[in-house]
Coordinates of N, CA, C and O in Angstrom, one line a residue:
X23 N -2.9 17.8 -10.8 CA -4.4 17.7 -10.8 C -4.7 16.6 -9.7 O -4.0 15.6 -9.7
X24 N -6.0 16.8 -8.6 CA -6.0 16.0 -7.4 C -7.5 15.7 -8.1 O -8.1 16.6 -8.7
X25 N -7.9 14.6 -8.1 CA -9.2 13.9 -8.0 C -9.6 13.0 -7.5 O -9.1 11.8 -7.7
X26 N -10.9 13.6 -6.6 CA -11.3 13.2 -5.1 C -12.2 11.7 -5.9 O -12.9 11.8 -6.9
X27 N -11.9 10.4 -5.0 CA -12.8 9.6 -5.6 C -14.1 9.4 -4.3 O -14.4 9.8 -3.1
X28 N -14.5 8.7 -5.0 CA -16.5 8.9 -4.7 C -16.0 7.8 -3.3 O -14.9 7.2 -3.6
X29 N -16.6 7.6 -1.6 CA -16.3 6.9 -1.0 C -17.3 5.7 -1.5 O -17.1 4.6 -1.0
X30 N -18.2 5.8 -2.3 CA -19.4 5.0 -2.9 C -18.7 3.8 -4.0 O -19.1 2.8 -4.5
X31 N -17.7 4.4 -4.1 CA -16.5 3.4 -5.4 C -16.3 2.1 -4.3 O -15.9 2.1 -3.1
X32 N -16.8 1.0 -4.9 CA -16.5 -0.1 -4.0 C -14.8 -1.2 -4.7 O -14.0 -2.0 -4.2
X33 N -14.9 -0.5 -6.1 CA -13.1 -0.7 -6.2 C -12.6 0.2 -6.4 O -13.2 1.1 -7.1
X34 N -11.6 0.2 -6.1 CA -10.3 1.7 -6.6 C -9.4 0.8 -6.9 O -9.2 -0.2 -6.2
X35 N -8.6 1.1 -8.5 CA -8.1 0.9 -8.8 C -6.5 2.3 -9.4 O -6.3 3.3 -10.0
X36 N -5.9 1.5 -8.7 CA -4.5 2.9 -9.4 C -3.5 2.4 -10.6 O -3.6 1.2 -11.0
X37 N -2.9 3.1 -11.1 CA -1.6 2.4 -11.9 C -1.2 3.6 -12.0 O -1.8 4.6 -12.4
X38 N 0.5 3.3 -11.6 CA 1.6 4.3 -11.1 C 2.7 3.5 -12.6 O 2.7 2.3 -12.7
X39 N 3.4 4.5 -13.8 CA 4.7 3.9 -14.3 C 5.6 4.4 -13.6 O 5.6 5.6 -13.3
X40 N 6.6 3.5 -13.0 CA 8.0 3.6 -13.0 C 9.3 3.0 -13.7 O 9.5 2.0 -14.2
X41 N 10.4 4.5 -13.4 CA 11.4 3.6 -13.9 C 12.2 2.6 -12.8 O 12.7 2.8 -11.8
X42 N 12.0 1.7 -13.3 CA 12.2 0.6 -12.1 C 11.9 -1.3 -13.1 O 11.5 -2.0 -14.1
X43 N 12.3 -1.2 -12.4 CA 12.9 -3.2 -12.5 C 11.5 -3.7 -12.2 O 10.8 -2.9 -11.7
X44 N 10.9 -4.8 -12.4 CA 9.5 -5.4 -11.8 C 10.2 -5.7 -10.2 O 9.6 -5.3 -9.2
X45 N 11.5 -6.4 -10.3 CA 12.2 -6.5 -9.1 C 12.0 -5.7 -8.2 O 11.4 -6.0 -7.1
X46 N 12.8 -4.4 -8.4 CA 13.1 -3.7 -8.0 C 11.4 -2.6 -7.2 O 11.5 -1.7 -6.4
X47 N 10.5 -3.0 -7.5 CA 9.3 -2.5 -6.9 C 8.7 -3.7 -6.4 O 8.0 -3.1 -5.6
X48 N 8.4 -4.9 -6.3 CA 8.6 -6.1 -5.7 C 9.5 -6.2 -4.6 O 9.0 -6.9 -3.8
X49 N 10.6 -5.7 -4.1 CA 11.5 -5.3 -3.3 C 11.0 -4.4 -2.6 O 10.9 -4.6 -1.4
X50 N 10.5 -3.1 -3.2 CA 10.2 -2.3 -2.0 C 8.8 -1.8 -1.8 O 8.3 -0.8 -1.3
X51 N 8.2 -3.0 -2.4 CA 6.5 -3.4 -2.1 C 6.7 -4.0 -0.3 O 6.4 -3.5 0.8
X52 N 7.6 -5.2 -0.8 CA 7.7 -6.1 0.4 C 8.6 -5.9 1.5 O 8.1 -6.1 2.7
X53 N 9.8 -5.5 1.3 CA 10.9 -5.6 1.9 C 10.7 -4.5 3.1 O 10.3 -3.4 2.7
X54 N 10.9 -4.6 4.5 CA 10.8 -3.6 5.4 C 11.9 -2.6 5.1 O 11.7 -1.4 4.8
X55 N 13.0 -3.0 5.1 CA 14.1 -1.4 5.0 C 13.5 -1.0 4.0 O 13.8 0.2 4.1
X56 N 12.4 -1.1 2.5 CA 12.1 -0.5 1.6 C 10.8 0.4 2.1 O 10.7 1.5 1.7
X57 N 9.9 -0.2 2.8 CA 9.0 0.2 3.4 C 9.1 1.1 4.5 O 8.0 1.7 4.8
X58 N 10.3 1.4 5.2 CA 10.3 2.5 5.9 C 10.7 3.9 5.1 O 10.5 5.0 5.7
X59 N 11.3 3.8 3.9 CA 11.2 4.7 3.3 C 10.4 5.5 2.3 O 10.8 6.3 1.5
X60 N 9.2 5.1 2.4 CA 8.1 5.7 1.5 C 6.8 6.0 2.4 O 6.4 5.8 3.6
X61 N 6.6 6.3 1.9 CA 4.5 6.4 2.7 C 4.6 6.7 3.7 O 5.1 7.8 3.9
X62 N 4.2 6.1 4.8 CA 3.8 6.5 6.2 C 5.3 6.5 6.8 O 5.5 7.3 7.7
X63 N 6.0 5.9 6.5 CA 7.3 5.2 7.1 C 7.1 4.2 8.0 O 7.9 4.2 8.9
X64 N 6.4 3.5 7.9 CA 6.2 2.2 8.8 C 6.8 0.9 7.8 O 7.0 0.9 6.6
X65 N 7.2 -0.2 8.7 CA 7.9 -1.1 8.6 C 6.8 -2.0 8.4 O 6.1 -2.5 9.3
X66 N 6.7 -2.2 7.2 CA 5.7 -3.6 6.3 C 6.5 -4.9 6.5 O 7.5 -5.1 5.8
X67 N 6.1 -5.7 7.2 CA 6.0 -7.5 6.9 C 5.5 -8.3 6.3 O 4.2 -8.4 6.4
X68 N 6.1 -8.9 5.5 CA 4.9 -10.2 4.8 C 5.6 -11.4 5.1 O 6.8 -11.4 5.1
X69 N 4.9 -12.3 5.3 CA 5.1 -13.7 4.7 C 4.7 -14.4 3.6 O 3.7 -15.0 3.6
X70 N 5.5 -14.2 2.7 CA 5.2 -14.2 1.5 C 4.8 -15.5 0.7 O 5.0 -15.8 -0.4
X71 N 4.0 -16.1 1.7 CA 3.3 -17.4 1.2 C 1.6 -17.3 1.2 O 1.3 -16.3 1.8
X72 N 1.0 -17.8 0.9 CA -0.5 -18.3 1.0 C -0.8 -18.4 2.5 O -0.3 -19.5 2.9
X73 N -1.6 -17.6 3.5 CA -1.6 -18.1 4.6 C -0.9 -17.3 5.3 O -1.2 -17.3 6.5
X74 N 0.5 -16.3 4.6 CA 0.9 -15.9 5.7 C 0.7 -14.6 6.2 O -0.3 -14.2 5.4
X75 N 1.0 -13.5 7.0 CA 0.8 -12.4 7.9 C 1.2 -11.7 6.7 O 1.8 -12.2 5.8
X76 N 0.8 -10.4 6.7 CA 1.2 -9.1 6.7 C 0.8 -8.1 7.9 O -0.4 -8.0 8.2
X77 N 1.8 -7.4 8.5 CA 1.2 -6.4 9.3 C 2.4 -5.2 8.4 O 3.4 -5.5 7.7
X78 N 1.8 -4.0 8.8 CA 2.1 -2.2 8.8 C 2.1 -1.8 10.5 O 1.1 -1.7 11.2
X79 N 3.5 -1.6 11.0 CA 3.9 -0.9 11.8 C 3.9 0.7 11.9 O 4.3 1.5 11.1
X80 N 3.5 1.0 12.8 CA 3.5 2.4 12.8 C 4.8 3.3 13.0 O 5.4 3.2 14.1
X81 N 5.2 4.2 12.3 CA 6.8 4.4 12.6 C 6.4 5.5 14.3 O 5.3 5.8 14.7
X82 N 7.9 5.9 15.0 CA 7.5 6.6 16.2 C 6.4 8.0 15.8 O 5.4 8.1 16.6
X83 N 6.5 8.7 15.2 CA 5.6 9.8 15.1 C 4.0 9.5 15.2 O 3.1 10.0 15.8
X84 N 3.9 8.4 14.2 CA 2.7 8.5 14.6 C 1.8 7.4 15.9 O 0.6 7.2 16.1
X85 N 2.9 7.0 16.6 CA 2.9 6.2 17.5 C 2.5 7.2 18.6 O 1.8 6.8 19.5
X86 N 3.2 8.6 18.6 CA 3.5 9.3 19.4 C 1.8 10.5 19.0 O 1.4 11.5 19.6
X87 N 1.5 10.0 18.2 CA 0.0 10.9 18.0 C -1.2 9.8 18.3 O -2.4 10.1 18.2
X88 N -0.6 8.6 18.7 CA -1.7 7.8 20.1 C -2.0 6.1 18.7 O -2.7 5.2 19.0
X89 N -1.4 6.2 17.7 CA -1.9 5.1 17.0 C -1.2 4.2 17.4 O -0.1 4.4 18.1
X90 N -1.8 2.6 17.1 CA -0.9 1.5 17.6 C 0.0 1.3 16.8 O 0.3 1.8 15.8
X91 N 0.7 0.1 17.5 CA 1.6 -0.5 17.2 C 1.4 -0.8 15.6 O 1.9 -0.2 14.6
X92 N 0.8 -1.6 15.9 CA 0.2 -2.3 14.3 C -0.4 -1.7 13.8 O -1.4 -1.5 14.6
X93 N -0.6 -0.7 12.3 CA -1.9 -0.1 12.1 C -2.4 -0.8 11.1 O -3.6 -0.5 11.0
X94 N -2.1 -1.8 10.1 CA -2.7 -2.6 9.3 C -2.3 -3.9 9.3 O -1.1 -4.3 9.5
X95 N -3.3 -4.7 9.2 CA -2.9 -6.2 9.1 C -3.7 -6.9 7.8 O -4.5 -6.4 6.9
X96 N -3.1 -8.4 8.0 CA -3.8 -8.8 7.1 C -3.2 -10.2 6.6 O -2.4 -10.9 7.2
X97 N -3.7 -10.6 5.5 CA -3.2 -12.0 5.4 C -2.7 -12.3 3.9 O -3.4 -12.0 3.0
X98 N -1.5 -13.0 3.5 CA -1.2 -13.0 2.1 C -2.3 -14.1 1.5 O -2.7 -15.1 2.0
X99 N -2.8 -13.6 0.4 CA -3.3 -14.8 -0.2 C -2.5 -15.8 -1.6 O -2.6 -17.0 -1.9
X100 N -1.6 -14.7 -2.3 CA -1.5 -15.5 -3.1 C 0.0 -14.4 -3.5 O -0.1 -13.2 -3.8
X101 N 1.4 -15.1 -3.4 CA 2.8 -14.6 -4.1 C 3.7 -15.0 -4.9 O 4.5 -15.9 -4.8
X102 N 3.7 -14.0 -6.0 CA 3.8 -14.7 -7.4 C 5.4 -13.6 -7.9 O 5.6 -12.8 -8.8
X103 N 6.3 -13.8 -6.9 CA 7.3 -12.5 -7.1 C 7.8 -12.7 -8.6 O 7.6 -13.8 -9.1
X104 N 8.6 -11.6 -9.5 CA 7.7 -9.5 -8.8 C 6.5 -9.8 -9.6 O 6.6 -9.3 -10.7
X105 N 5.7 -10.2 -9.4 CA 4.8 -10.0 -10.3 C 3.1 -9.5 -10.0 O 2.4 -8.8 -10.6
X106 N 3.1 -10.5 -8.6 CA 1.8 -10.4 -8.1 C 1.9 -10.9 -6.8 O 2.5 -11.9 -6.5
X107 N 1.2 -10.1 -5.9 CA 1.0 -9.8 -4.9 C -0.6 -9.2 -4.4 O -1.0 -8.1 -4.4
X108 N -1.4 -10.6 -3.9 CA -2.4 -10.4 -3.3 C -3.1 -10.5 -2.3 O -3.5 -11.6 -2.4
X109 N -3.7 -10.1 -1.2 CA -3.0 -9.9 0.1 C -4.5 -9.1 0.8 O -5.2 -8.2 0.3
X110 N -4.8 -9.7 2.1 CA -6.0 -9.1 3.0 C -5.6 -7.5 3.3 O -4.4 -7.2 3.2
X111 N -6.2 -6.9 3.5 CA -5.8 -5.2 4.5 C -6.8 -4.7 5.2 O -7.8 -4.2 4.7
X112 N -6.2 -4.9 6.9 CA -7.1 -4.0 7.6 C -6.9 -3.0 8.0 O -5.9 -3.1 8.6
X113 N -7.4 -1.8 8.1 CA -6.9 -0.7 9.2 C -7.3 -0.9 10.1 O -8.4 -1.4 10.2
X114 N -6.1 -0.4 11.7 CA -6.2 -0.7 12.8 C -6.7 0.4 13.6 O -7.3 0.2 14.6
X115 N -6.3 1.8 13.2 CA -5.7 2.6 13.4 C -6.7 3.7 14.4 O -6.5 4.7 15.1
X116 N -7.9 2.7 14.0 CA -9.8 3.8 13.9 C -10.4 2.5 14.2 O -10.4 1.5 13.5
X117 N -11.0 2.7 15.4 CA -12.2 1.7 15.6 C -13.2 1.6 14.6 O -13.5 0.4 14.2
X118 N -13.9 2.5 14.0 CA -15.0 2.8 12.5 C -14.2 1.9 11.6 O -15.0 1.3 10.9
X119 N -12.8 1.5 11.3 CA -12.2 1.1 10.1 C -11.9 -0.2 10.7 O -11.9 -1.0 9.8
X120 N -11.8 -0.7 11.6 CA -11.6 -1.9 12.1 C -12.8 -2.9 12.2 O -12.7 -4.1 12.0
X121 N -14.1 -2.0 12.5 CA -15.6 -2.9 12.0 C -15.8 -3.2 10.7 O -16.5 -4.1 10.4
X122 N -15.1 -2.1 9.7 CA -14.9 -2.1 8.3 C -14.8 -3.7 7.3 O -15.2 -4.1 6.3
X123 N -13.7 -4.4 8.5 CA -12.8 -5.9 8.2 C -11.7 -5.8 7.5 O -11.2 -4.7 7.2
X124 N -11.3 -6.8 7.1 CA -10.5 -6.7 5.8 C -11.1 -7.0 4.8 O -12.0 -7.8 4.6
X125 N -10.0 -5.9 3.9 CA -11.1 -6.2 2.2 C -9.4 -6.8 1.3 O -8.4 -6.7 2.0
X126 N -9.4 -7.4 0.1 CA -8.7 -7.8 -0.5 C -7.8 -6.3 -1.7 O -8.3 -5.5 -2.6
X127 N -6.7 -6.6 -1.2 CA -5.6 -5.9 -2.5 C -4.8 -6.4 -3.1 O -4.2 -7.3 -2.7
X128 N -4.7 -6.1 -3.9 CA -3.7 -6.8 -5.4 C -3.1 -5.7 -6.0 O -3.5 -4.6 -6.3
X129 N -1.8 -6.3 -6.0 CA -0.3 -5.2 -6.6 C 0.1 -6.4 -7.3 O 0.6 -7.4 -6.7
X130 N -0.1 -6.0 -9.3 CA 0.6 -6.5 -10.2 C 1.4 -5.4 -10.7 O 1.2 -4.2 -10.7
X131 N 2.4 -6.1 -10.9 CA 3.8 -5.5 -11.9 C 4.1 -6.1 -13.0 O 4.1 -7.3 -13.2
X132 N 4.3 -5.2 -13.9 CA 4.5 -6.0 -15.3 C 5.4 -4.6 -16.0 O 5.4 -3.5 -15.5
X133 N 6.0 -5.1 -17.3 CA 6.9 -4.5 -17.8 C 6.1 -3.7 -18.7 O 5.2 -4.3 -19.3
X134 N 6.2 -2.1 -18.9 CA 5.5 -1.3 -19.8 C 6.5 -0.7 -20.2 O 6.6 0.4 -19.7
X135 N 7.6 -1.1 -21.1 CA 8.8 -1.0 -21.9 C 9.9 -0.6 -21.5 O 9.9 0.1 -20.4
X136 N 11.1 -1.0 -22.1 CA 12.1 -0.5 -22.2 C 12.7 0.5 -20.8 O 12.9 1.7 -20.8
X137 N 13.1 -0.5 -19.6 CA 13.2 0.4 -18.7 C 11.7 1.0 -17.7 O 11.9 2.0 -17.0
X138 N 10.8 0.5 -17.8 CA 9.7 0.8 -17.6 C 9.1 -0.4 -16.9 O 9.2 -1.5 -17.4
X139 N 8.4 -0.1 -15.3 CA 7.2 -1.1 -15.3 C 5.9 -0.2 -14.2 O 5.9 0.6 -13.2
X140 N 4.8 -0.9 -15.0 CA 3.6 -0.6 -14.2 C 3.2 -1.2 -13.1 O 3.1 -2.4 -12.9
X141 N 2.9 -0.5 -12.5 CA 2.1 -0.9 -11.1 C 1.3 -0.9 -11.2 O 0.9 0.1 -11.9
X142 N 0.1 -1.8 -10.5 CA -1.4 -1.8 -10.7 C -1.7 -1.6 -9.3 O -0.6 -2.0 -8.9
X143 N -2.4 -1.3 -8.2 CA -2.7 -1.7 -7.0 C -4.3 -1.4 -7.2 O -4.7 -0.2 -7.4
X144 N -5.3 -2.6 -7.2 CA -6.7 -2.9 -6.7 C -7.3 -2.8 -5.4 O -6.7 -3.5 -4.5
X145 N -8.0 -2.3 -5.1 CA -8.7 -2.4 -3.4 C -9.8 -2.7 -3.7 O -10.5 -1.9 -4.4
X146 N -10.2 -4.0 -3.0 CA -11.7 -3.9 -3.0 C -12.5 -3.8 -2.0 O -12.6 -4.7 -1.1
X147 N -13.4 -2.3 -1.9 CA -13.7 -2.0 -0.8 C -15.7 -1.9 -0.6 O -16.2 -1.0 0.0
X148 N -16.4 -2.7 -0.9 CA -17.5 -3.5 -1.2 C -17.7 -3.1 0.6 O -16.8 -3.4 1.5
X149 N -19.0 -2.4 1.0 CA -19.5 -2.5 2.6 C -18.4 -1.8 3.0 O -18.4 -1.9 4.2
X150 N -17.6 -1.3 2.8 CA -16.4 -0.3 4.0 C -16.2 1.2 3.4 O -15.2 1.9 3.0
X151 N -17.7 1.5 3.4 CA -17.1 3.1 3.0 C -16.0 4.4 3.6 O -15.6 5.4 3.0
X152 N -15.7 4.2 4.8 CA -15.2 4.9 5.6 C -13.2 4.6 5.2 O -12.2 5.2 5.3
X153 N -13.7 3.2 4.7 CA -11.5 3.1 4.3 C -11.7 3.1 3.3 O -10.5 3.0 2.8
X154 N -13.0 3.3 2.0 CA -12.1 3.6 0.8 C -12.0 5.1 0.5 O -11.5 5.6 -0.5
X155 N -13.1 5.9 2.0 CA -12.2 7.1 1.6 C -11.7 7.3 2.1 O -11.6 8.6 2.1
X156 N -10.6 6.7 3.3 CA -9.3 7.3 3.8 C -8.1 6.5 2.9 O -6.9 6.8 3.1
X157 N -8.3 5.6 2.1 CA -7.2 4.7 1.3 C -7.5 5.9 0.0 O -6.5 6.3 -0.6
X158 N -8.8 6.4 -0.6 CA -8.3 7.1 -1.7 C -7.5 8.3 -1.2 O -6.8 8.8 -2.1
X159 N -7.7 8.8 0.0 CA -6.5 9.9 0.5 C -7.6 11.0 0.1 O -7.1 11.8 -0.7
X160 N -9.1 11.1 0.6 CA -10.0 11.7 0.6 C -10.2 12.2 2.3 O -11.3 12.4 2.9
X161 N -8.9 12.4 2.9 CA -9.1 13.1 4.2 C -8.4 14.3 4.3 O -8.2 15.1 3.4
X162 N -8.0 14.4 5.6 CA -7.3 16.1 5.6 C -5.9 16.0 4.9 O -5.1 15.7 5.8
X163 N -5.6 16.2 4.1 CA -4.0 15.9 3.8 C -3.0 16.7 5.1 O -1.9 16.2 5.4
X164 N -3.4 17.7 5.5 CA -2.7 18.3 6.2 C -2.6 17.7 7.5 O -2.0 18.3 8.4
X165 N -3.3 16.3 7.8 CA -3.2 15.6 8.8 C -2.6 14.7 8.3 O -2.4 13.7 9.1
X166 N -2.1 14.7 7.3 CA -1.5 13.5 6.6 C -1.9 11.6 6.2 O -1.5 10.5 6.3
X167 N -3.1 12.5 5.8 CA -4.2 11.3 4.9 C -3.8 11.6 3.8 O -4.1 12.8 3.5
X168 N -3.2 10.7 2.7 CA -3.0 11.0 1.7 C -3.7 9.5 0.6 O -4.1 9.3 -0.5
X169 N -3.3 8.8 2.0 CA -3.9 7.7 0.9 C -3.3 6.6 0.1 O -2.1 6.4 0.3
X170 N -3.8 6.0 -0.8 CA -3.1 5.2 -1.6 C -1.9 6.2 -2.9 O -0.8 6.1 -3.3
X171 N -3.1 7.2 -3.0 CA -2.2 8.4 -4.2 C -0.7 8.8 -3.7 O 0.3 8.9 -4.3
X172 N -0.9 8.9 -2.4 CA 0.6 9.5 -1.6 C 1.2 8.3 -1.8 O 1.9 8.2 -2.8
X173 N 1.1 7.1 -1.1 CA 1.9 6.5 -1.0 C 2.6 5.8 -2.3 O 3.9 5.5 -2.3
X174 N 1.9 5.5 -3.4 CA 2.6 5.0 -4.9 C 3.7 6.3 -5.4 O 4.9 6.2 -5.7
X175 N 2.4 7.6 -5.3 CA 3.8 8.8 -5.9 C 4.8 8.8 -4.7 O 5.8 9.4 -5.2
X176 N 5.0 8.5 -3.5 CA 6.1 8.9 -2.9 C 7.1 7.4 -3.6 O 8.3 7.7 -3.9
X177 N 6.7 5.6 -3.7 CA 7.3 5.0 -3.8 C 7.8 5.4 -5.3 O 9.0 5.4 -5.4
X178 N 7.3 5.6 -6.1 CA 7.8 6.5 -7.3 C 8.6 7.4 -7.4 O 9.4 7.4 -8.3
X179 N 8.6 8.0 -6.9 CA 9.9 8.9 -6.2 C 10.7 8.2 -5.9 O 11.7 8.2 -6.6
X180 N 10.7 7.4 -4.9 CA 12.1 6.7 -4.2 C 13.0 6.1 -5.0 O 14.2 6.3 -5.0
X181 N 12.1 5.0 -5.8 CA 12.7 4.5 -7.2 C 13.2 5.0 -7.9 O 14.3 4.6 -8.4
X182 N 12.6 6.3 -8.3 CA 13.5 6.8 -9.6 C 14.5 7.9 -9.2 O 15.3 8.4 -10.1
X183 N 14.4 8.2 -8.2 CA 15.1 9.4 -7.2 C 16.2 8.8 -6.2 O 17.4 9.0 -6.2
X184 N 15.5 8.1 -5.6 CA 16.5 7.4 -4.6 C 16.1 8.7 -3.4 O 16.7 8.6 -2.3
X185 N 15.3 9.6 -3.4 CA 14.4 9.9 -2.2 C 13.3 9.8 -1.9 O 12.5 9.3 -2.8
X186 N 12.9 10.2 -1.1 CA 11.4 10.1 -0.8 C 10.4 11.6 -1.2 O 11.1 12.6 -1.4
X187 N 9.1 12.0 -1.4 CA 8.8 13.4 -1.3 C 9.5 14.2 -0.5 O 10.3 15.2 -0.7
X188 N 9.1 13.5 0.9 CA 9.6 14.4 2.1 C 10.6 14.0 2.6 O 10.6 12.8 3.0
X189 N 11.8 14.7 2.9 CA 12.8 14.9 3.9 C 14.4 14.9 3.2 O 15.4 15.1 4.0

């Protein structure tokens, strides 16, 4: 079942269970070799202090369909490993989404039993209608806008599969 959210939603909120460690999704929240294998396939950085960088690299394909280098940046605000992770995000990718600014996200993890933990990921997208509907994955999927939905179910996959959807 796919349901399209309103671009008028100024928060989106998701929660993904996995079988997975709080660690173990804290790892491939942050970690770049974990980050090339899910979502977009780009190489995620953090500095995982107050103050520091996050950028989203663009992997070659879509580098090669004219996007930059960088397609998301942003700034950590607050890292609480595995537990919480709250953090600026801009898209680079679209001039329209770059006047947008950055809006604030938050990815908590906590244990929902026995082998089990939840993912929470918040976006607050207040004044940026245009990225909370390409972040709810309210674009062409066949262009491969999928959004925040793709990218949790694919990291859900990887965890509990050890692959990705695709490949």
């Amino acid at each position: 079942m796919t349901t399209a959210i309103d671009a008028k939603v100024t928060t989106q909120v998701y929660r993904v269970f996995i079988k997975a460690t709080p660690q173990a999704i804290w790892d491939a929240i942050t970690k770049p070799e974990w980050t090339e294998r899910y979502g977009y396939g780009g190489r995620a950085e953090y500095e995982l202090r107050a103050g520091g960088k996050y950028r989203a690299h663009a992997p070659e394909p879509m580098r090669a369909m004219g996007a930059p280098a960088v397609v998301v940046d942003g700034e950590v605000i607050e890292s609480d490993p595995p537990r919480r992770l709250v953090q600026t995000w801009r898209a680079l990718w679209d001039p329209a989404l770059v006047a947008e600014g950055a809006r604030r996200l938050t990815w908590e993890i906590e244990v929902a039993g026995p082998g089990v933990s939840a993912l929470t990921v918040t976006h607050e997208l207040e004044g940026a209608p245009q990225t909370a509907a390409t972040v709810a994955g309210n674009t062409d999927l066949a262009s491969g806008g999928g959004g925040w939905p793709w990218i949790l179910s694919d990291l859900k996959t990887l965890l509990e599969s050890g692959k990705p959807l695709q490949g």
